[in-house]
Coordinates of N, CA and C in Angstrom, one line a residue:
Chain A
G189 N 18.2 2.8 0.3 CA 16.4 2.0 0.1 C 16.5 1.3 -0.7
E190 N 14.8 0.8 -1.1 CA 14.5 1.0 -2.7 C 13.7 2.5 -2.9
N191 N 14.2 2.4 -3.8 CA 13.8 4.3 -4.6 C 12.5 3.6 -6.0
V192 N 11.0 3.7 -6.1 CA 10.8 3.9 -6.9 C 9.6 4.6 -6.9
E193 N 9.6 5.0 -9.0 CA 9.5 6.2 -9.5 C 7.9 6.2 -10.4
Q194 N 7.5 6.9 -10.3 CA 6.2 6.7 -12.2 C 5.2 7.6 -11.8
H195 N 5.4 6.8 -13.2 CA 5.0 7.8 -14.6 C 3.6 7.6 -15.4
P196 N 2.4 8.5 -15.8 CA 3.0 9.7 -15.5 C 2.2 9.8 -14.5
S197 N 1.5 10.6 -13.9 CA 1.4 10.8 -12.5 C 0.1 11.3 -13.2
T198 N -1.0 11.8 -13.6 CA -2.0 11.7 -14.3 C -2.1 11.4 -15.7
L199 N -3.4 10.1 -16.2 CA -3.2 9.9 -17.8 C -5.0 9.3 -17.4
S200 N -4.4 10.5 -18.7 CA -7.0 10.1 -19.4 C -6.8 9.6 -20.6
V201 N -7.1 8.9 -20.9 CA -7.7 7.8 -21.7 C -9.6 7.8 -22.3
Q202 N -9.0 7.5 -23.5 CA -11.1 7.4 -24.1 C -11.5 6.1 -23.9
E203 N -12.7 6.2 -23.3 CA -13.8 4.3 -22.9 C -12.5 3.2 -24.3
G204 N -12.3 2.3 -24.0 CA -11.7 1.0 -25.1 C -10.5 1.5 -25.7
D205 N -9.7 2.5 -24.9 CA -8.3 2.5 -25.6 C -7.6 2.2 -24.7
S206 N -6.0 1.9 -24.5 CA -5.5 1.3 -23.7 C -4.8 1.6 -22.5
A207 N -4.2 1.3 -21.8 CA -3.2 2.7 -21.1 C -2.3 1.7 -19.8
V208 N -1.2 3.0 -20.4 CA -0.1 2.2 -19.8 C 0.8 2.9 -18.9
I209 N 1.4 2.8 -17.3 CA 1.7 3.3 -16.6 C 3.2 2.8 -15.7
K210 N 3.5 3.6 -16.1 CA 5.3 2.7 -15.7 C 6.3 2.8 -14.5
C211 N 6.8 2.1 -14.0 CA 7.6 2.4 -12.4 C 8.9 2.2 -12.6
T212 N 10.1 2.5 -12.9 CA 11.5 1.9 -12.6 C 11.5 2.2 -10.7
Y213 N 12.6 0.8 -10.9 CA 12.9 0.7 -8.9 C 14.8 0.7 -9.3
S214 N 14.8 0.8 -7.9 CA 16.7 1.2 -7.7 C 17.2 0.4 -7.1
D215 N 16.4 -0.8 -6.3 CA 17.2 -1.8 -5.3 C 16.6 -3.2 -6.4
S216 N 18.1 -4.0 -7.2 CA 18.1 -5.1 -7.8 C 18.2 -6.3 -6.7
A217 N 18.1 -5.8 -5.9 CA 17.9 -7.1 -5.0 C 16.2 -6.6 -4.9
S218 N 15.3 -6.0 -5.3 CA 13.7 -6.2 -5.1 C 13.2 -7.1 -6.2
N219 N 12.4 -8.1 -5.8 CA 11.7 -9.3 -6.4 C 10.3 -9.0 -6.7
Y220 N 9.5 -8.7 -6.1 CA 8.3 -8.8 -5.7 C 7.4 -7.1 -6.4
F221 N 7.0 -6.9 -7.5 CA 5.8 -6.0 -8.0 C 4.4 -6.4 -8.0
P222 N 4.1 -5.5 -7.3 CA 2.6 -5.7 -6.8 C 2.2 -4.1 -7.6
W223 N 1.1 -4.1 -8.3 CA 0.8 -2.9 -8.6 C -1.3 -3.0 -7.6
Y224 N -1.6 -1.7 -7.2 CA -2.8 -1.4 -6.3 C -3.6 -0.6 -7.3
K225 N -4.7 -0.4 -7.0 CA -5.4 1.0 -7.4 C -6.8 0.8 -5.8
Q226 N -6.9 2.6 -6.3 CA -7.3 3.2 -4.9 C -8.1 3.9 -5.7
E227 N -9.6 3.2 -5.4 CA -11.1 3.7 -5.6 C -11.1 4.7 -4.3
L228 N -11.4 6.2 -5.4 CA -12.4 7.5 -3.6 C -13.0 7.2 -2.6
G229 N -12.0 7.3 -1.6 CA -12.5 6.8 0.0 C -11.9 5.5 0.1
K230 N -11.6 4.4 -0.3 CA -11.1 3.3 -0.6 C -9.6 2.9 0.1
G231 N -9.4 1.8 0.5 CA -8.2 1.5 0.8 C -7.6 0.7 -0.1
P232 N -6.2 0.8 -1.1 CA -5.4 0.1 -2.0 C -6.0 -1.5 -2.2
Q233 N -6.6 -1.3 -3.7 CA -6.8 -2.7 -3.8 C -5.6 -3.6 -4.6
L234 N -5.5 -4.9 -4.2 CA -3.7 -5.4 -5.3 C -4.8 -6.2 -7.0
I235 N -4.6 -5.4 -7.5 CA -5.4 -5.8 -9.2 C -4.1 -6.5 -9.6
I236 N -3.2 -6.7 -9.7 CA -2.1 -7.8 -10.3 C -0.8 -7.5 -9.7
D237 N 0.1 -8.6 -9.0 CA 1.7 -8.3 -8.9 C 2.7 -9.5 -9.3
I238 N 3.7 -9.4 -9.9 CA 4.6 -10.3 -11.0 C 5.9 -10.6 -9.9
R239 N 6.8 -11.3 -10.0 CA 7.3 -11.7 -9.5 C 9.2 -11.8 -10.1
S240 N 9.7 -11.5 -9.7 CA 10.9 -11.6 -10.6 C 11.1 -12.6 -11.2
N241 N 10.9 -14.0 -11.1 CA 11.2 -15.0 -12.2 C 10.7 -15.0 -13.2
V242 N 9.1 -14.0 -13.9 CA 8.7 -14.1 -15.2 C 8.6 -12.3 -15.4
G243 N 8.3 -12.9 -16.7 CA 8.8 -11.2 -17.6 C 7.2 -10.5 -17.8
E244 N 6.4 -11.5 -17.8 CA 5.2 -11.4 -18.0 C 4.0 -11.9 -16.9
K245 N 2.9 -11.2 -16.9 CA 1.6 -11.7 -15.9 C 0.7 -10.6 -16.8
K246 N -0.9 -11.8 -16.9 CA -1.7 -11.4 -17.3 C -3.0 -11.6 -17.2
D247 N -4.1 -10.9 -16.6 CA -5.1 -11.0 -16.0 C -6.5 -10.3 -17.0
Q248 N -7.4 -11.7 -17.8 CA -7.9 -10.1 -18.8 C -7.2 -9.3 -19.2
R249 N -8.3 -8.3 -18.9 CA -8.2 -6.6 -19.0 C -6.8 -6.5 -18.3
I250 N -6.0 -6.8 -17.7 CA -4.7 -6.3 -17.2 C -3.3 -7.1 -17.5
A251 N -2.5 -6.6 -17.7 CA -1.4 -7.5 -17.9 C 0.3 -6.6 -17.6
V252 N 1.3 -7.4 -16.6 CA 2.2 -6.3 -16.3 C 3.1 -7.0 -16.7
T253 N 4.4 -6.0 -17.3 CA 5.5 -7.0 -17.8 C 6.7 -6.3 -17.0
L254 N 8.4 -6.9 -16.6 CA 8.6 -6.6 -16.2 C 10.0 -6.7 -16.8
N255 N 11.1 -5.2 -16.2 CA 12.2 -5.5 -17.5 C 13.0 -5.9 -16.3
K256 N 14.2 -6.5 -15.8 CA 14.7 -6.6 -14.6 C 16.4 -6.2 -14.8
T257 N 16.4 -6.1 -16.0 CA 18.1 -5.4 -16.6 C 18.0 -3.8 -17.2
A258 N 16.6 -3.3 -16.9 CA 16.3 -2.3 -17.0 C 15.7 -1.4 -15.6
K259 N 15.5 -2.5 -15.2 CA 14.8 -2.0 -13.4 C 13.0 -1.1 -14.1
H260 N 12.3 -1.8 -14.6 CA 11.3 -1.1 -14.6 C 10.2 -2.0 -15.2
F261 N 9.6 -1.2 -14.6 CA 7.9 -3.0 -14.6 C 6.8 -1.7 -15.6
S262 N 5.4 -2.1 -15.7 CA 4.7 -1.0 -16.1 C 3.3 -1.9 -16.0
L263 N 2.2 -1.4 -15.7 CA 1.4 -2.2 -16.0 C 0.1 -1.6 -17.2
H264 N -0.2 -2.5 -18.1 CA -1.5 -2.6 -19.5 C -3.1 -2.8 -18.6
I265 N -3.2 -1.8 -19.2 CA -5.1 -2.2 -19.5 C -5.2 -1.9 -20.4
T266 N -6.0 -2.8 -21.1 CA -6.8 -2.6 -22.5 C -8.1 -2.6 -21.9
E267 N -8.8 -2.2 -23.2 CA -10.1 -2.3 -23.5 C -10.6 -1.0 -22.0
T268 N -10.3 -0.4 -21.7 CA -10.4 0.0 -20.3 C -11.9 0.7 -20.2
Q269 N -12.4 0.8 -19.4 CA -14.2 1.2 -19.1 C -13.7 2.2 -18.2
P270 N -15.0 2.9 -18.5 CA -15.5 3.6 -16.7 C -15.1 3.3 -15.0
E271 N -15.1 1.8 -14.6 CA -15.0 1.6 -14.3 C -13.8 1.7 -13.6
D272 N -12.2 1.7 -14.3 CA -11.6 1.7 -14.2 C -10.6 3.2 -13.5
S273 N -11.5 4.2 -14.3 CA -10.9 5.2 -13.1 C -10.6 4.8 -11.7
A274 N -9.2 5.5 -11.7 CA -9.1 4.9 -10.2 C -7.7 5.7 -9.5
V275 N -6.8 5.8 -9.2 CA -5.9 6.2 -8.8 C -4.8 4.2 -8.6
Y276 N -3.6 4.6 -9.5 CA -3.1 3.4 -9.3 C -1.7 3.6 -8.3
F277 N -1.2 2.7 -7.8 CA 0.1 2.5 -7.6 C 1.0 1.3 -7.5
C278 N 1.9 1.8 -8.0 CA 3.0 0.8 -7.8 C 3.9 0.2 -6.8
A279 N 3.9 -0.6 -6.4 CA 5.1 -1.3 -5.8 C 6.2 -1.9 -6.0
A280 N 7.3 -2.1 -5.0 CA 7.9 -3.1 -4.8 C 8.9 -3.5 -3.7
S281 N 9.8 -4.6 -3.3 CA 9.8 -5.0 -2.7 C 10.9 -5.9 -2.3
Q282 N 11.3 -7.0 -1.7 CA 12.7 -7.9 -1.7 C 11.9 -8.7 -0.9
L283 N 11.4 -10.0 -1.2 CA 10.8 -11.0 -0.8 C 11.4 -12.3 -0.2
R284 N 12.4 -12.3 1.0 CA 13.4 -12.8 1.0 C 13.6 -14.1 1.8
G285 N 12.1 -14.9 2.4 CA 11.6 -15.9 3.2 C 10.8 -16.0 4.1
A286 N 10.7 -17.1 4.3 CA 9.6 -16.7 5.5 C 10.7 -17.4 6.9
N287 N 11.5 -17.4 6.7 CA 12.4 -16.8 8.4 C 12.8 -14.9 8.5
F288 N 12.8 -14.2 7.5 CA 12.8 -13.7 7.2 C 11.6 -12.2 7.7
G289 N 12.1 -11.1 8.0 CA 11.2 -9.7 8.2 C 10.6 -9.6 6.9
N290 N 9.0 -9.5 6.8 CA 9.2 -9.1 5.1 C 9.5 -7.3 5.0
E291 N 10.6 -7.3 3.8 CA 10.7 -6.4 3.6 C 9.8 -5.4 3.1
K292 N 9.3 -3.5 3.4 CA 8.4 -3.4 3.5 C 8.0 -2.7 2.3
L293 N 7.1 -2.9 1.3 CA 6.3 -2.1 0.0 C 7.5 -0.6 0.3
T294 N 7.5 0.0 -0.8 CA 8.0 0.6 -1.1 C 7.0 1.4 -2.7
F295 N 6.5 1.9 -2.8 CA 4.7 2.7 -3.5 C 5.8 3.7 -3.9
G296 N 4.8 3.9 -4.9 CA 5.4 4.5 -6.4 C 4.6 5.8 -5.5
T297 N 4.4 6.7 -6.2 CA 3.7 8.4 -6.3 C 1.8 8.1 -6.4
G298 N 2.3 7.6 -7.0 CA 0.3 7.0 -7.7 C 0.3 8.2 -9.5
T299 N -0.7 7.2 -10.0 CA -1.6 7.5 -11.3 C -3.1 7.6 -10.8
R300 N -2.9 9.2 -11.2 CA -4.6 9.1 -11.2 C -5.5 8.7 -13.2
L301 N -6.1 7.6 -13.5 CA -6.5 7.3 -14.1 C -7.7 7.4 -14.3
T302 N -8.3 8.1 -16.0 CA -9.2 8.8 -16.0 C -9.6 8.6 -17.6
I303 N -10.6 7.8 -17.6 CA -11.8 6.8 -18.7 C -11.9 8.0 -19.1
I304 N -12.3 8.1 -20.6 CA -13.5 9.7 -21.2 C -14.3 9.1 -21.9
P305 N -15.4 9.0 -21.8 CA -17.0 8.2 -22.5 C -16.9 8.9 -23.5
Chain B
D1359 N -14.4 -6.2 -0.5 CA -14.3 -6.4 0.6 C -12.9 -6.5 1.2
S1360 N -12.1 -6.3 1.2 CA -10.2 -7.0 2.0 C -10.7 -7.6 3.0
G1361 N -11.5 -7.6 3.8 CA -11.9 -8.3 5.4 C -11.0 -7.8 6.3
V1362 N -10.0 -7.0 6.0 CA -9.1 -5.8 7.3 C -10.1 -4.7 7.3
T1363 N -10.6 -4.9 8.2 CA -11.5 -3.7 9.5 C -10.7 -2.5 9.7
Q1364 N -11.3 -0.9 10.0 CA -10.2 -0.3 10.5 C -11.3 0.6 11.4
T1365 N -11.5 1.3 12.4 CA -12.2 2.2 13.3 C -10.8 3.1 13.9
P1366 N -11.8 4.4 14.5 CA -12.7 4.7 13.0 C -12.9 5.1 11.8
K1367 N -13.3 5.5 11.1 CA -13.6 6.1 9.6 C -12.8 7.0 10.1
H1368 N -13.1 8.3 10.4 CA -13.2 9.6 10.3 C -12.7 10.1 11.7
L1369 N -11.6 10.6 12.3 CA -11.3 11.2 13.0 C -10.5 12.9 13.2
I1370 N -11.3 13.5 14.0 CA -10.7 15.3 14.2 C -10.6 15.2 15.4
T1371 N -9.4 15.8 15.4 CA -8.6 16.8 16.6 C -8.1 17.1 16.9
A1372 N -7.4 17.9 18.5 CA -7.0 19.2 17.7 C -5.8 19.3 18.5
T1373 N -4.7 20.4 17.9 CA -2.9 19.7 17.7 C -2.7 19.8 19.6
G1374 N -1.1 18.9 19.5 CA -1.2 18.5 21.0 C -1.6 17.4 21.4
Q1375 N -3.1 16.5 21.0 CA -3.4 15.7 21.5 C -3.5 13.8 20.9
R1376 N -3.9 13.2 22.0 CA -3.5 11.7 21.5 C -4.7 11.0 20.6
V1377 N -4.6 10.2 19.8 CA -5.4 9.5 19.4 C -5.3 8.1 19.0
T1378 N -5.5 7.2 19.5 CA -5.8 5.8 18.5 C -6.2 5.1 17.3
L1379 N -5.9 4.7 17.1 CA -6.4 4.1 15.5 C -6.0 2.9 15.6
R1380 N -8.0 1.8 15.5 CA -7.6 0.4 15.3 C -7.1 0.2 14.3
C1381 N -6.9 -1.7 13.8 CA -7.2 -2.6 13.1 C -7.1 -3.8 13.1
S1382 N -8.1 -4.3 12.8 CA -8.5 -5.8 12.6 C -7.8 -6.7 11.1
P1383 N -7.2 -7.6 11.6 CA -6.6 -8.2 10.2 C -8.2 -9.2 9.4
R1384 N -7.6 -9.6 8.6 CA -8.4 -10.6 7.4 C -8.3 -12.3 8.6
S1385 N -9.2 -12.7 8.7 CA -8.9 -14.1 9.4 C -8.2 -14.9 9.2
G1386 N -6.9 -14.9 10.3 CA -6.1 -16.0 9.4 C -5.0 -15.4 9.4
D1387 N -5.1 -13.8 9.6 CA -4.0 -13.0 9.5 C -3.2 -12.8 10.6
L1388 N -1.9 -13.1 10.6 CA -1.1 -13.0 11.3 C -0.3 -11.4 11.3
S1389 N -0.5 -10.5 10.3 CA 0.8 -9.9 10.1 C 0.0 -8.7 10.2
V1390 N 0.1 -8.0 10.7 CA -0.2 -6.4 10.5 C 0.7 -5.5 9.7
Y1391 N 0.3 -4.7 9.3 CA 1.6 -3.5 8.6 C 0.4 -2.4 9.0
W1392 N 1.3 -0.6 9.1 CA 0.3 0.2 9.5 C 1.2 1.6 8.3
Y1393 N 0.7 1.6 7.6 CA 0.9 3.5 6.4 C 0.2 4.4 6.8
Q1394 N 0.9 5.1 6.3 CA 0.4 7.0 6.3 C 0.7 7.7 5.0
Q1395 N -0.6 7.8 3.9 CA -1.3 7.8 3.1 C -1.2 10.0 3.1
S1396 N -0.5 10.4 3.1 CA -0.7 12.4 2.4 C -0.3 12.4 1.0
L1397 N -0.8 13.7 1.4 CA -1.3 14.0 0.2 C 0.5 14.3 -0.9
D1398 N 0.7 14.9 -0.3 CA 2.3 14.9 -0.8 C 3.6 13.9 -0.7
Q1399 N 3.3 12.8 0.3 CA 3.9 12.1 0.3 C 3.7 10.6 0.2
G1400 N 2.4 10.4 -0.9 CA 2.0 9.0 -1.0 C 1.8 8.1 -0.4
L1401 N 1.8 6.8 -0.2 CA 1.8 5.6 1.0 C 3.3 5.7 1.5
Q1402 N 3.3 5.9 2.7 CA 4.6 5.9 3.9 C 4.6 4.1 4.4
F1403 N 5.4 3.8 4.6 CA 5.6 2.5 5.5 C 5.6 2.7 7.3
L1404 N 4.7 2.9 8.1 CA 5.5 2.9 9.1 C 5.5 1.9 10.1
I1405 N 5.0 0.6 10.5 CA 5.4 0.2 10.9 C 4.7 -2.0 10.7
Q1406 N 5.4 -2.9 11.5 CA 4.4 -4.2 11.0 C 4.7 -5.3 12.0
Y1407 N 4.2 -5.3 12.7 CA 3.4 -6.5 13.7 C 3.3 -7.8 12.7
Y1408 N 4.1 -8.7 13.7 CA 3.7 -10.4 13.2 C 3.6 -10.7 14.7
N1409 N 2.2 -11.6 15.0 CA 2.3 -12.3 16.0 C 2.4 -12.0 17.4
G1410 N 2.2 -10.2 16.8 CA 1.9 -9.6 18.7 C 3.7 -9.1 18.8
E1411 N 4.5 -9.5 17.2 CA 5.7 -8.4 18.0 C 5.8 -7.7 17.0
E1412 N 7.2 -6.7 17.3 CA 7.5 -6.0 16.2 C 8.5 -6.4 15.4
R1413 N 8.2 -6.6 13.9 CA 8.9 -7.2 12.7 C 9.9 -6.2 11.9
A1414 N 8.8 -5.0 11.4 CA 10.4 -4.2 10.6 C 9.3 -2.8 11.4
K1415 N 10.8 -1.3 11.0 CA 10.2 -0.3 11.5 C 10.1 1.0 9.8
G1416 N 9.6 1.6 9.4 CA 10.0 2.5 8.3 C 9.8 4.1 9.3
N1417 N 8.9 4.9 8.4 CA 9.7 6.6 8.7 C 8.7 6.8 9.6
I1418 N 8.4 5.5 10.8 CA 7.7 6.5 12.1 C 8.1 7.0 13.2
L1419 N 7.2 8.3 12.9 CA 8.3 9.4 13.9 C 8.1 8.6 15.3
E1420 N 9.0 8.9 16.4 CA 8.7 9.0 18.3 C 7.7 8.9 18.9
R1421 N 6.4 10.1 18.5 CA 6.0 10.6 18.4 C 4.7 9.3 18.5
F1422 N 4.9 8.6 17.2 CA 4.1 7.2 17.0 C 4.2 5.3 18.0
S1423 N 3.4 5.0 18.3 CA 4.5 3.5 18.5 C 2.7 3.2 18.4
A1424 N 3.2 1.4 18.2 CA 1.6 0.8 17.5 C 2.1 -0.9 18.4
Q1425 N 0.9 -1.6 18.9 CA 1.4 -2.7 19.6 C -0.3 -3.1 18.7
Q1426 N 0.4 -5.2 18.5 CA -0.2 -6.1 18.6 C -0.8 -7.0 19.7
F1427 N -2.2 -7.0 19.1 CA -2.5 -7.5 20.9 C -2.5 -9.5 20.9
P1428 N -3.1 -10.0 21.6 CA -3.2 -12.2 21.9 C -3.7 -11.8 20.5
D1429 N -5.3 -11.1 20.4 CA -6.1 -11.5 19.5 C -5.8 -10.9 17.9
L1430 N -4.7 -10.1 18.5 CA -3.9 -9.8 16.6 C -4.2 -8.3 16.5
H1431 N -5.5 -7.8 16.5 CA -5.6 -6.8 16.4 C -4.7 -5.5 16.3
S1432 N -4.5 -4.6 16.0 CA -3.3 -3.8 15.9 C -3.9 -2.6 16.4
E1433 N -3.3 -1.4 17.2 CA -3.6 -0.6 17.6 C -2.4 0.8 17.2
L1434 N -3.1 1.6 16.7 CA -1.7 2.8 16.0 C -1.9 3.3 16.9
N1435 N -1.1 4.6 18.1 CA -1.3 5.4 18.8 C -0.8 7.0 18.5
L1436 N -1.2 7.7 17.9 CA -0.6 8.7 17.7 C -0.9 10.3 18.6
S1437 N 0.4 10.5 18.5 CA 0.9 11.4 20.2 C 0.8 12.7 20.3
S1438 N 0.9 13.8 21.1 CA 1.8 15.8 20.3 C 1.1 15.9 19.0
L1439 N -0.2 15.2 18.5 CA -0.3 15.5 17.5 C -0.3 17.0 16.8
E1440 N 0.5 16.8 15.4 CA 0.7 18.4 14.6 C 0.1 18.2 13.2
L1441 N -0.8 19.5 13.0 CA -1.1 19.9 11.7 C 0.0 19.0 10.5
G1442 N 0.8 18.5 10.1 CA 1.7 17.4 9.7 C 0.5 16.4 9.0
D1443 N 0.4 16.3 10.7 CA 0.2 14.9 10.7 C -1.1 14.2 10.1
S1444 N -2.5 14.8 10.2 CA -3.1 15.5 9.1 C -3.2 14.5 7.8
A1445 N -3.6 13.2 7.4 CA -3.5 12.5 6.4 C -4.6 11.1 6.7
L1446 N -5.0 10.8 5.3 CA -5.5 9.2 5.9 C -3.7 7.5 6.4
Y1447 N -4.8 7.5 7.4 CA -3.9 5.7 7.7 C -4.4 4.2 7.7
F1448 N -3.8 3.9 6.4 CA -3.9 2.3 6.0 C -3.4 2.0 7.0
C1449 N -3.8 0.5 7.2 CA -4.0 -0.9 7.9 C -3.7 -2.0 6.4
A1450 N -2.5 -3.1 6.9 CA -2.7 -4.0 5.8 C -2.4 -5.2 6.5
S1451 N -3.2 -6.6 6.5 CA -2.4 -7.8 7.1 C -2.3 -8.5 5.6
T1452 N -0.7 -9.7 6.7 CA -0.7 -11.1 5.7 C -0.8 -12.3 6.3
K1453 N -0.8 -13.6 5.9 CA -1.1 -14.4 6.9 C 0.6 -15.4 7.5
G1454 N 2.0 -14.7 6.9 CA 3.0 -14.7 7.8 C 3.7 -13.4 7.5
P1455 N 5.1 -13.6 8.0 CA 5.8 -12.5 8.5 C 6.6 -12.0 7.1
A1456 N 6.7 -13.0 5.7 CA 7.3 -12.4 5.1 C 6.4 -12.6 3.4
T1457 N 4.9 -13.1 3.9 CA 4.4 -13.5 2.8 C 4.3 -11.7 1.7
D1458 N 4.0 -12.6 0.2 CA 3.6 -11.4 -0.5 C 2.5 -10.4 -0.6
T1459 N 0.9 -10.6 -0.8 CA -0.1 -9.7 -0.7 C -0.4 -9.4 0.3
Q1460 N -0.5 -8.2 0.6 CA -0.9 -7.4 1.6 C -2.5 -6.7 1.4
Y1461 N -3.4 -6.7 2.4 CA -5.1 -7.1 1.5 C -5.3 -5.4 2.9
F1462 N -5.3 -4.0 2.3 CA -5.7 -3.5 2.9 C -7.0 -2.8 3.2
G1463 N -7.4 -1.6 4.5 CA -8.4 -2.2 5.5 C -8.7 -0.7 4.6
P1464 N -9.8 -0.1 4.8 CA -10.3 1.4 4.2 C -9.7 2.6 5.3
G1465 N -8.8 2.5 5.8 CA -8.0 3.6 6.5 C -9.0 4.7 7.4
T1466 N -8.3 5.3 8.1 CA -9.1 6.3 8.6 C -8.7 8.2 8.8
R1467 N -9.3 8.8 8.6 CA -9.0 9.5 7.5 C -9.0 10.5 9.0
L1468 N -7.4 10.7 9.4 CA -7.2 11.5 10.9 C -7.1 13.5 9.9
T1469 N -7.4 13.9 10.9 CA -7.5 15.9 10.8 C -7.6 15.9 12.1
V1470 N -6.6 17.0 12.0 CA -6.2 17.6 12.9 C -6.4 19.3 13.1
L1471 N -6.5 19.5 14.1 CA -7.0 20.9 13.7 C -6.3 21.8 14.6

């Protein structure tokens, strides 16, 4: 089955600096890579996702890059703000079309991001 | 707010007991997923239901079972509870059986004493 590794497990950055979280996956058939943000006491919230047919996707201060050959993808947060402090999870799955069951999301172990004011 | 609701928010019970966790998916979503989040294991997929039928199974113990009702809400039943079952339990929903974006509920924190 799929195995997702995530690094680092904790990350502290000064407010305004950039943060980068990296994940690697093992199953070359995986083609969908979402990133979730989990704040204290809440459920994971999707912040950005990427499919394997693109190499990069951006949404304001957040971007995700994907290297299919190396089987790794990264989350980039620029101009970090205190509200970015949370636990971030990467995940991977294989979407095979509506006639097939949705492959389960395999999550990384999470990165606790702390923004230092 | 994702639109997915879960009850109860907190649950404290004793070993050997049985509990039921409830999840209501977003309006229009037919698929429900259950996940367990513990400190040392991260988010682990348990089971998926689509329109009332089991669709995919993950690392779900035999002591655990789930079902999805005609109104599309789902229940996760945990029996013969052990201390190690203490965790956060999340459900997520999607429109179809193979839709990408999963929307998570706020979770139920289960404490087994």
